[in-house]
CSV table of C-alpha atoms and ligand atoms in Angstrom, one decimal:
chain,number,residue,atom,x,y,z
Y,146,MET,CA,-16.6,33.9,-65.6
Y,147,PRO,CA,-14.3,36.4,-64.7
Y,148,ILE,CA,-14.8,37.2,-60.6
Y,149,THR,CA,-15.1,40.8,-59.9
Y,150,VAL,CA,-14.2,43.0,-57.0
Y,151,THR,CA,-18.4,44.1,-56.5
Y,152,SER,CA,-21.3,43.1,-58.5
Y,153,PRO,CA,-24.5,45.6,-57.9
Y,154,LEU,CA,-27.3,44.2,-55.3
Y,155,LEU,CA,-30.0,44.4,-58.1
Y,156,PRO,CA,-33.9,44.6,-57.3
Y,157,ASP,CA,-36.5,41.7,-58.6
Y,158,LEU,CA,-37.0,42.9,-62.0
Y,159,GLU,CA,-40.8,42.3,-61.4
Y,160,GLY,CA,-41.4,44.6,-59.1
Y,161,PHE,CA,-38.8,46.8,-60.1
Y,162,HIS,CA,-41.5,47.2,-62.9
Y,163,TYR,CA,-44.6,47.5,-60.6
Y,164,MET,CA,-42.8,50.7,-59.6
Y,165,LEU,CA,-42.7,51.8,-62.9
Y,166,GLN,CA,-46.2,50.9,-64.2
Y,167,LYS,CA,-46.5,53.2,-60.9
Y,168,ILE,CA,-44.7,56.3,-61.6
Y,169,TRP,CA,-45.5,56.0,-65.5
Y,170,ASP,CA,-50.0,55.9,-64.1
Y,171,SER,CA,-48.3,59.2,-62.2
Y,172,LYS,CA,-46.3,60.9,-64.4
Y,173,TRP,CA,-44.3,62.0,-62.0
Y,174,ILE,CA,-40.4,61.5,-62.4
Y,175,THR,CA,-38.4,63.9,-60.6
Y,176,ASN,CA,-37.9,67.0,-58.2
Y,177,ASN,CA,-39.3,65.7,-55.1
Y,178,GLY,CA,-41.8,62.6,-56.0
Y,179,SER,CA,-43.9,60.4,-54.1
Y,180,PHE,CA,-40.9,57.2,-54.3
Y,181,HIS,CA,-37.9,60.1,-53.5
Y,182,LYS,CA,-40.1,61.1,-50.1
Y,183,GLN,CA,-40.7,57.5,-49.3
Y,184,LEU,CA,-37.3,55.8,-49.8
Y,185,GLU,CA,-35.7,59.8,-46.9
Y,186,ALA,CA,-38.5,58.5,-44.7
Y,187,ALA,CA,-37.4,54.7,-45.3
Y,188,LEU,CA,-33.5,55.9,-45.1
Y,189,CYS,CA,-33.9,57.8,-42.2
Y,190,GLU,CA,-35.5,54.5,-40.4
Y,191,TYR,CA,-32.5,52.0,-41.9
Y,192,LEU,CA,-30.1,54.1,-40.8
Y,193,LYS,CA,-31.3,55.3,-37.3
Y,194,VAL,CA,-30.7,59.1,-38.3
Y,195,PRO,CA,-33.2,62.1,-38.0
Y,196,TYR,CA,-32.5,63.9,-41.2
Y,197,ILE,CA,-31.8,62.4,-44.8
Y,198,SER,CA,-31.7,64.5,-48.2
Y,199,LEU,CA,-31.2,62.1,-51.1
Y,200,PHE,CA,-28.3,63.2,-54.3
Y,201,THR,CA,-27.5,61.9,-57.7
Y,202,ASN,CA,-24.7,60.3,-56.6
Y,203,GLY,CA,-22.1,60.4,-53.0
Y,204,THR,CA,-19.7,63.4,-54.9
Y,205,LEU,CA,-22.7,66.0,-55.3
Y,206,PRO,CA,-23.5,65.6,-51.2
Y,207,LEU,CA,-19.6,66.7,-50.5
Y,208,LEU,CA,-19.8,69.6,-52.5
Y,209,THR,CA,-23.0,70.9,-50.8
Y,210,ALA,CA,-22.3,70.1,-47.1
Y,211,LEU,CA,-18.9,72.0,-47.9
Y,212,GLN,CA,-21.3,74.8,-50.0
Y,213,ALA,CA,-23.9,74.8,-46.8
Y,214,LEU,CA,-21.7,75.2,-44.5
Y,215,ARG,CA,-20.1,78.3,-45.9
Y,216,ILE,CA,-15.8,76.1,-45.3
Y,217,THR,CA,-13.3,78.4,-46.8
Y,218,GLY,CA,-9.7,78.4,-46.8
Y,219,GLU,CA,-8.3,74.9,-45.5
Y,220,VAL,CA,-9.5,71.4,-45.3
Y,221,ILE,CA,-7.8,68.6,-43.4
Y,222,THR,CA,-8.6,65.0,-45.2
Y,223,THR,CA,-7.1,61.9,-45.6
Y,224,PRO,CA,-5.1,61.2,-48.6
Y,225,TYR,CA,-5.9,57.5,-48.4
Y,226,SER,CA,-9.8,57.0,-50.2
Y,227,PHE,CA,-11.3,57.9,-53.4
Y,228,VAL,CA,-9.9,61.2,-55.2
Y,229,ALA,CA,-14.4,62.5,-55.3
Y,230,THR,CA,-12.9,63.1,-51.3
Y,231,THR,CA,-10.2,65.8,-52.6
Y,232,HIS,CA,-11.9,66.9,-55.9
Y,233,SER,CA,-14.9,68.4,-53.7
Y,234,ILE,CA,-12.7,70.5,-50.9
Y,235,TRP,CA,-10.8,71.6,-54.3
Y,236,TRP,CA,-14.0,72.3,-56.6
Y,237,ASN,CA,-15.3,74.4,-53.5
Y,238,GLY,CA,-12.4,76.7,-54.3
Y,239,CYS,CA,-10.3,75.6,-50.6
Y,240,ARG,CA,-6.7,73.7,-49.9
Y,241,PRO,CA,-6.8,69.8,-48.9
Y,242,VAL,CA,-4.4,69.7,-46.3
Y,243,PHE,CA,-3.2,66.2,-46.0
Y,244,VAL,CA,-2.7,64.0,-43.2
Y,245,ASP,CA,-1.2,60.7,-42.6
Y,246,ILE,CA,-3.8,57.5,-41.4
Y,247,ASP,CA,-3.3,55.8,-38.6
Y,248,PRO,CA,-1.9,51.8,-39.9
Y,249,ALA,CA,-4.3,49.5,-38.0
Y,250,THR,CA,-7.6,51.4,-39.7
Y,251,GLY,CA,-6.9,53.2,-42.6
Y,252,ASN,CA,-8.1,56.0,-41.3
Y,253,MET,CA,-6.9,59.6,-40.5
Y,254,ASP,CA,-4.7,59.3,-37.7
Y,255,PRO,CA,-6.1,61.7,-34.6
Y,256,ASP,CA,-2.8,62.5,-33.2
Y,257,LYS,CA,-1.7,64.3,-36.6
Y,258,ILE,CA,-4.6,66.7,-37.2
Y,259,GLU,CA,-3.6,69.4,-34.6
Y,260,ALA,CA,0.0,69.7,-35.8
Y,261,ALA,CA,-2.1,70.4,-39.9
Y,262,ILE,CA,-4.3,73.5,-37.7
Y,263,THR,CA,-3.4,76.4,-38.9
Y,264,PRO,CA,-5.1,79.7,-39.0
Y,265,LYS,CA,-6.7,79.0,-42.6
Y,266,THR,CA,-8.0,75.3,-40.9
Y,267,THR,CA,-12.0,75.9,-41.7
Y,268,ALA,CA,-12.9,71.8,-41.4
Y,269,ILE,CA,-11.6,68.3,-41.3
Y,270,MET,CA,-13.3,66.0,-44.0
Y,271,PRO,CA,-12.4,62.3,-42.9
Y,272,VAL,CA,-13.3,59.4,-44.6
Y,273,HIS,CA,-14.9,55.9,-42.9
Y,274,VAL,CA,-12.5,54.3,-45.3
Y,275,TYR,CA,-14.0,50.9,-46.2
Y,276,GLY,CA,-16.5,51.1,-43.6
Y,277,LYS,CA,-14.3,51.1,-40.5
Y,278,PRO,CA,-15.4,53.9,-38.2
Y,279,CYS,CA,-13.3,57.2,-37.5
Y,280,ASP,CA,-12.5,57.8,-34.0
Y,281,THR,CA,-15.1,60.1,-33.7
Y,282,LYS,CA,-14.6,61.4,-30.4
Y,283,ARG,CA,-11.3,62.4,-30.8
Y,284,ILE,CA,-11.9,63.7,-34.3
Y,285,LYS,CA,-14.6,65.8,-32.3
Y,286,ALA,CA,-13.0,66.5,-29.3
Y,287,ILE,CA,-10.0,68.4,-31.9
Y,288,ALA,CA,-12.8,70.4,-34.1
Y,289,ASP,CA,-14.5,71.9,-31.1
Y,290,LYS,CA,-11.5,72.8,-29.8
Y,291,TYR,CA,-10.3,74.7,-32.7
Y,292,GLY,CA,-14.1,75.2,-34.0
Y,293,LEU,CA,-13.5,73.8,-36.8
Y,294,LYS,CA,-16.4,71.9,-38.8
Y,295,VAL,CA,-16.6,67.7,-39.4
Y,296,ILE,CA,-17.7,66.5,-42.5
Y,297,TYR,CA,-17.6,62.9,-43.3
Y,298,ASP,CA,-17.1,61.4,-45.6
Y,299,ALA,CA,-19.0,57.8,-45.1
Y,300,ALA,CA,-19.7,56.7,-49.0
Y,301,HIS,CA,-17.8,52.5,-47.3
Y,302,ALA,CA,-20.0,53.3,-44.1
Y,303,PHE,CA,-23.9,52.7,-45.1
Y,304,GLY,CA,-25.2,50.5,-42.0
Y,305,VAL,CA,-22.6,51.2,-40.2
Y,306,GLU,CA,-22.8,51.0,-36.2
Y,307,VAL,CA,-20.9,52.0,-32.7
Y,308,ASP,CA,-21.9,50.2,-29.3
Y,309,GLY,CA,-25.9,50.6,-31.4
Y,310,GLU,CA,-25.5,54.0,-32.9
Y,311,SER,CA,-25.4,55.0,-36.7
Y,312,ILE,CA,-22.3,56.0,-37.6
Y,313,LEU,CA,-23.8,58.7,-40.0
Y,314,LYS,CA,-24.9,61.2,-36.5
Y,315,ALA,CA,-21.2,62.2,-35.8
Y,316,GLY,CA,-19.7,65.0,-37.5
Y,317,ASP,CA,-21.5,68.1,-39.2
Y,318,MET,CA,-22.5,66.5,-41.7
Y,319,SER,CA,-22.3,62.9,-43.1
Y,320,THR,CA,-22.7,61.8,-46.7
Y,321,LEU,CA,-23.2,58.7,-48.3
Y,322,SER,CA,-22.9,57.1,-51.5
Y,323,PHE,CA,-25.4,54.8,-53.0
Y,324,HIS,CA,-23.0,53.9,-57.2
Y,325,ALA,CA,-23.5,50.2,-58.2
Y,326,THR,CA,-20.2,49.1,-56.6
Y,327,LYS,CA,-21.3,49.8,-53.1
Y,328,VAL,CA,-23.3,47.8,-49.9
Y,329,TYR,CA,-26.9,49.6,-51.0
Y,330,ASN,CA,-27.0,50.6,-54.7
Y,331,THR,CA,-29.4,53.4,-56.5
Y,332,VAL,CA,-27.4,52.8,-59.3
Y,333,GLU,CA,-26.6,56.3,-59.4
Y,334,GLY,CA,-26.8,58.2,-56.5
Y,335,GLY,CA,-25.9,59.0,-52.6
Y,336,ALA,CA,-27.3,61.2,-49.6
Y,337,LEU,CA,-26.5,63.9,-47.2
Y,338,VAL,CA,-27.3,63.2,-43.1
Y,339,MET,CA,-27.7,66.1,-41.2
Y,340,HIS,CA,-28.9,66.3,-37.7
Y,341,ASP,CA,-31.9,69.1,-37.9
Y,342,ALA,CA,-35.1,70.3,-40.1
Y,343,GLU,CA,-33.5,73.8,-40.5
Y,344,THR,CA,-30.2,72.6,-42.4
Y,345,LYS,CA,-32.4,69.4,-43.9
Y,346,LYS,CA,-34.2,72.6,-45.6
Y,347,ARG,CA,-31.5,74.2,-46.2
Y,348,ILE,CA,-30.0,70.7,-47.9
Y,349,ASP,CA,-33.0,71.2,-49.9
Y,350,TYR,CA,-33.2,73.9,-51.3
Y,351,LEU,CA,-29.4,73.6,-52.7
Y,352,LYS,CA,-29.9,70.4,-54.5
Y,353,ASN,CA,-32.6,72.5,-56.5
Y,354,PHE,CA,-30.6,75.5,-57.4
Y,355,GLY,CA,-31.4,76.8,-54.8
Y,356,PHE,CA,-35.3,77.7,-54.7
Y,357,ALA,CA,-37.6,77.6,-51.6
Y,358,GLY,CA,-40.4,78.9,-53.5
Y,359,GLU,CA,-41.9,78.8,-57.1
Y,360,THR,CA,-40.0,81.7,-56.9
Y,361,GLU,CA,-37.7,82.5,-54.7
Y,362,VAL,CA,-33.7,81.9,-55.0
Y,363,VAL,CA,-31.8,82.0,-51.5
Y,364,GLY,CA,-28.6,80.5,-52.9
Y,365,PRO,CA,-25.9,79.3,-55.2
Y,366,GLY,CA,-27.7,75.9,-55.3
Y,367,ILE,CA,-26.7,73.5,-58.0
Y,368,ASN,CA,-29.4,70.3,-59.2
Y,369,SER,CA,-28.6,67.5,-57.6
Y,370,LYS,CA,-31.3,65.9,-57.0
Y,371,MET,CA,-32.9,61.9,-57.3
Y,372,ASP,CA,-35.1,60.8,-59.8
Y,373,GLU,CA,-38.4,58.8,-59.1
Y,374,ILE,CA,-36.7,55.9,-61.1
Y,375,ARG,CA,-33.9,55.7,-58.9
Y,376,ALA,CA,-35.5,56.5,-56.1
Y,377,ALA,CA,-38.0,53.5,-56.4
Y,378,TYR,CA,-35.0,50.8,-57.8
Y,379,GLY,CA,-34.0,52.0,-54.1
Y,380,LEU,CA,-36.9,50.6,-51.7
Y,381,LEU,CA,-36.9,47.2,-53.7
Y,382,ASN,CA,-33.4,47.3,-53.4
Y,383,LEU,CA,-33.3,48.4,-49.2
Y,384,LYS,CA,-35.8,45.2,-48.6
Y,385,GLN,CA,-32.7,43.0,-49.5
Y,386,VAL,CA,-29.4,44.9,-48.3
Y,387,ASP,CA,-29.8,42.6,-44.7
Y,388,ALA,CA,-29.4,40.0,-46.5
Y,389,ALA,CA,-26.5,41.2,-49.0
Y,390,ILE,CA,-24.8,42.4,-45.8
Y,391,GLU,CA,-24.6,38.8,-44.5
Y,392,ALA,CA,-23.5,37.1,-47.7
Y,393,ARG,CA,-20.9,39.5,-47.3
Y,394,HIS,CA,-20.3,38.7,-44.2
Y,395,GLN,CA,-19.7,35.0,-44.8
Y,396,VAL,CA,-16.8,35.8,-47.6
Y,397,ALA,CA,-15.2,38.0,-44.9
Y,398,ILE,CA,-15.5,34.9,-42.8
Y,399,ALA,CA,-14.1,32.7,-45.2
Y,400,TYR,CA,-11.2,35.0,-46.4
Y,401,ARG,CA,-10.1,35.8,-42.7
Y,402,LYS,CA,-9.8,32.0,-41.8
Y,403,ALA,CA,-7.9,31.2,-44.7
Y,404,LEU,CA,-5.9,33.7,-44.5
Y,405,ARG,CA,-5.0,34.8,-41.1
Y,406,ASN,CA,-2.0,32.2,-41.3
Y,407,VAL,CA,-0.7,33.3,-44.3
Y,408,GLU,CA,2.9,35.2,-44.5
Y,409,GLY,CA,3.3,38.4,-45.5
Y,410,ILE,CA,-0.6,39.3,-45.6
Y,411,THR,CA,-2.4,40.8,-43.2
Y,412,PHE,CA,-5.9,42.5,-43.3
Y,413,PHE,CA,-8.5,44.4,-40.4
Y,414,ASP,CA,-10.2,41.9,-38.3
Y,415,ASP,CA,-14.1,43.3,-36.7
Y,416,MET,CA,-13.7,46.4,-35.0
Y,417,PRO,CA,-15.5,45.3,-31.3
Y,418,GLY,CA,-18.8,47.4,-30.8
Y,419,VAL,CA,-18.7,48.2,-34.2
Y,420,LYS,CA,-21.4,46.8,-36.9
Y,421,HIS,CA,-20.2,46.4,-40.1
Y,422,ASN,CA,-21.4,45.9,-43.9
Y,423,TYR,CA,-19.0,44.2,-45.1
Y,424,SER,CA,-18.0,46.5,-48.2
Y,425,TYR,CA,-15.0,46.1,-48.9
Y,426,PHE,CA,-12.3,43.3,-48.3
Y,427,PRO,CA,-8.7,44.5,-48.6
Y,428,ILE,CA,-5.4,42.4,-47.8
Y,429,PHE,CA,-2.2,43.9,-47.2
Y,430,ILE,CA,1.0,42.2,-48.8
Y,431,ASP,CA,4.4,42.5,-47.5
Y,432,SER,CA,6.4,41.7,-50.5
Y,433,ASP,CA,9.7,40.3,-48.7
Y,434,LYS,CA,7.4,37.9,-46.0
Y,435,TYR,CA,4.7,36.4,-49.1
Y,436,GLY,CA,8.1,36.3,-51.3
Y,437,MET,CA,5.6,38.0,-54.2
Y,438,THR,CA,5.1,42.0,-54.7
Y,439,ARG,CA,1.6,43.4,-53.6
Y,440,ASP,CA,1.5,43.7,-57.9
Y,441,GLU,CA,3.0,40.8,-59.6
Y,442,LEU,CA,0.4,38.9,-56.8
Y,443,TYR,CA,-2.4,41.4,-58.6
Y,444,GLU,CA,-1.3,40.6,-62.1
Y,445,LYS,CA,-1.3,36.9,-61.4
Y,446,LEU,CA,-5.1,37.0,-60.2
Y,447,LYS,CA,-5.8,38.8,-63.0
Y,448,ALA,CA,-5.0,36.2,-65.2
Y,449,LYS,CA,-7.1,33.5,-63.8
Y,450,GLY,CA,-9.6,35.7,-63.7
Y,451,VAL,CA,-9.8,37.1,-60.6
Y,452,PHE,CA,-10.2,41.5,-60.8
Y,453,GLY,CA,-9.1,42.6,-57.3
Y,454,ARG,CA,-9.0,46.3,-57.2
Y,455,ARG,CA,-6.0,48.3,-56.1
Y,456,TYR,CA,-7.9,50.9,-54.0
Y,457,PHE,CA,-7.0,53.2,-52.9
Y,458,TYR,CA,-3.7,53.4,-55.2
Y,459,PRO,CA,-2.7,55.9,-56.5
Y,460,LEU,CA,-2.6,58.0,-53.2
Y,461,ILE,CA,-4.8,61.0,-54.3
Y,462,SER,CA,-1.5,63.2,-52.9
Y,463,THR,CA,0.6,61.7,-56.0
Y,464,PHE,CA,-2.2,62.9,-58.7
Y,465,SER,CA,-1.3,66.3,-60.8
Y,466,THR,CA,-3.7,68.8,-58.4
Y,467,TYR,CA,-2.4,67.8,-56.0
Y,468,ARG,CA,0.8,67.2,-55.1
Y,469,GLY,CA,2.4,70.5,-55.4
Y,470,LEU,CA,1.2,70.6,-52.3
Y,471,PRO,CA,3.5,70.9,-49.0
Y,472,SER,CA,0.9,68.5,-47.2
Y,473,ALA,CA,1.1,66.3,-49.8
Y,474,SER,CA,5.1,65.1,-49.2
Y,475,PRO,CA,5.7,61.3,-49.1
Y,476,GLU,CA,7.5,62.2,-45.9
Y,477,ASN,CA,4.4,63.7,-44.5
Y,478,LEU,CA,2.5,60.8,-45.2
Y,479,PRO,CA,3.9,57.7,-44.8
Y,480,ASN,CA,1.8,55.2,-43.5
Y,481,ALA,CA,-0.6,56.1,-46.4
Y,482,ASN,CA,2.0,55.4,-48.8
Y,483,ARG,CA,3.1,52.2,-47.2
Y,484,MET,CA,-0.7,50.9,-47.4
Y,485,ALA,CA,-1.5,52.2,-51.0
Y,486,GLU,CA,1.6,50.3,-52.1
Y,487,SER,CA,0.7,47.2,-50.4
Y,488,VAL,CA,-3.4,46.8,-50.7
Y,489,ILE,CA,-5.6,44.9,-53.3
Y,490,CYS,CA,-9.3,45.0,-52.5
Y,491,LEU,CA,-10.1,40.7,-52.5
Y,492,PRO,CA,-14.0,40.4,-55.0
Y,493,MET,CA,-16.3,41.0,-52.3
Y,494,HIS,CA,-20.0,40.5,-52.5
Y,495,HIS,CA,-23.8,39.0,-51.6
Y,496,ILE,CA,-23.2,36.9,-54.8
Y,497,LEU,CA,-19.8,35.4,-54.5
Y,498,SER,CA,-20.3,31.9,-54.4
Y,499,ASN,CA,-17.6,29.5,-52.1
Y,500,ASP,CA,-16.4,27.8,-55.8
Y,501,GLY,CA,-15.1,32.0,-56.6
Y,502,VAL,CA,-14.3,32.7,-52.8
Y,503,GLU,CA,-11.9,29.5,-52.9
Y,504,LEU,CA,-11.1,30.2,-56.4
Y,505,VAL,CA,-9.6,32.9,-54.9
Y,506,LEU,CA,-7.7,31.7,-52.1
Y,507,ASN,CA,-6.1,29.2,-53.9
Y,508,GLU,CA,-4.8,31.7,-56.2
Y,509,ILE,CA,-3.2,33.9,-52.4
Y,510,VAL,CA,-2.4,30.6,-50.3
Y,511,LYS,CA,-0.7,27.9,-52.5
I,700,T4K,N1,-16.3,59.2,-51.3
I,700,T4K,C1,-15.5,58.0,-51.6
I,700,T4K,C2,-15.0,57.7,-50.6
I,700,T4K,C3,-15.6,57.0,-53.1
I,700,T4K,O1,-15.5,55.6,-52.3
I,700,T4K,C4,-16.4,57.6,-53.6
I,700,T4K,C5,-16.7,56.7,-54.4
I,700,T4K,C6,-17.2,58.3,-53.1
I,700,T4K,C7,-16.4,59.3,-52.2
I,700,T4K,C8,-17.7,59.0,-54.8
I,700,T4K,O2,-19.1,58.8,-54.4
I,700,T4K,P1,-19.4,58.5,-56.8
I,700,T4K,O3,-19.5,59.8,-56.9
I,700,T4K,O4,-19.1,57.7,-57.2
I,700,T4K,O5,-21.1,58.4,-55.9
I,700,T4K,C9,-15.7,53.0,-58.1
I,700,T4K,C10,-16.7,54.0,-57.9
I,700,T4K,O6,-17.0,54.6,-59.9
I,700,T4K,C11,-17.2,55.2,-56.7
I,700,T4K,O7,-18.7,55.0,-56.7
I,700,T4K,C12,-16.3,54.1,-56.0
I,700,T4K,N2,-16.4,55.0,-54.9
I,700,T4K,C13,-14.9,53.5,-56.1
I,700,T4K,C14,-13.9,53.7,-55.3
I,700,T4K,O8,-15.2,52.8,-56.8
I,700,T4K,P2,-14.2,52.3,-60.1
I,700,T4K,O9,-14.3,52.7,-61.3
I,700,T4K,O10,-13.3,51.5,-59.6
I,700,T4K,O11,-15.5,51.2,-60.6
I,700,T4K,P3,-15.8,50.0,-62.1
I,700,T4K,O12,-16.4,50.5,-63.0
I,700,T4K,O13,-14.2,49.9,-62.4
I,700,T4K,O14,-16.5,49.1,-60.8
I,700,T4K,C15,-15.6,47.6,-60.3
I,700,T4K,C16,-16.1,46.9,-60.7
I,700,T4K,O15,-17.4,46.3,-60.4
I,700,T4K,C17,-16.4,45.8,-62.0
I,700,T4K,O16,-14.8,45.6,-62.2
I,700,T4K,C18,-17.2,45.7,-61.9
I,700,T4K,C19,-18.3,45.7,-61.1
I,700,T4K,N3,-19.0,46.3,-61.7
I,700,T4K,C20,-19.2,47.7,-61.4
I,700,T4K,C21,-20.3,48.6,-62.4
I,700,T4K,C22,-20.3,50.5,-62.3
I,700,T4K,C23,-20.7,45.5,-62.1
I,700,T4K,O17,-20.8,44.7,-62.3
I,700,T4K,N4,-21.7,46.0,-62.5
I,700,T4K,C24,-21.7,47.6,-63.2
I,700,T4K,O18,-22.4,48.5,-63.1
I,700,T4K,O19,-15.1,53.3,-59.4
């Protein structure tokens, strides 16, 4: 049985059938239905945020946030993420400007942001990579100083809190992904988190073609509404997500215990004051010290049926669309390049057994 990097959190099938029956009875299957409304309310409560708008995936909220805030020109971002982050900037006709990451967190280095600001800069799009919170206070101070908007790609940061406060409250807006591979999933799905009712209303228009009523269109909207079936699935999954996160936490404890003294392997520890979600467990291989390259270890694990993933390799800045940008040069991004070259995300999910963890560790530790 292969051990994959993740396994989706699936709702109880009987419970899901009950919800499907309700949808069949109501014959209301999409367009802000009852389960959609219930899930928005339940997520606001669970995530401790005032307003949320559901989407069909985690990419469309990024595109929509940039539209809603009328972002133009240049957007400062990180190359160490999933391609969707930078693609959303490109699809809005803006130019991504990459800044390097802090190797201590994998997140955009606030010390490098100011040097990347030009008269064309209008926004910053950082990512809480692996669910590790960015330095939101410093990013806010820079954004306020230069009059920039901040949109957080919080695709990995479901439920993450800093000092008891949701990380999703930072910035002008934050986006979430509820893809199958995430801590919390609605099969495909996502959300945009905002701070006020007016913005929520505008986002709801934009995700429904811009319709503000039966005949009024107030902007160039798109169609990215979550349907009733996924919302129902999401309501059920919300009930079991805490247990899933705790199970992931136990896997992280086991990995850290076994890997702490392995020469040439490093990983992140929990950050003080942070409620983590254990969405990924990246390890970083120093081949000189470990005696094997990252790719050799990756292949060795695969040969034993352990399918980790090299998130986030290759760096976004190396893809054909972006590599010609001046900010994409490897000299500008030494930390991001080093991290991308050394990372393997180990299997991390709620049904990873002790035996599975042992098998993964045996291959790495010996
Ligand atoms: N921003 C960031 C920072 C993101 O990481 C992402 C997505 C986004 C934005 C965009 O959000 P979405 O539009 O996707 O909602 C995955 C996901 O497709 C993607 O959502 C995710 N980030 C990215 C980091 O990873 P793949 O291509 O690596 O997934 P895949 O299909 O190879 O699956 C990995 C493993 O998961 C499989 O080996 C087995 C397991 N799996 C997967 C699926 C889909 C299952 O067991 N069942 C399944 O149904 O991209």
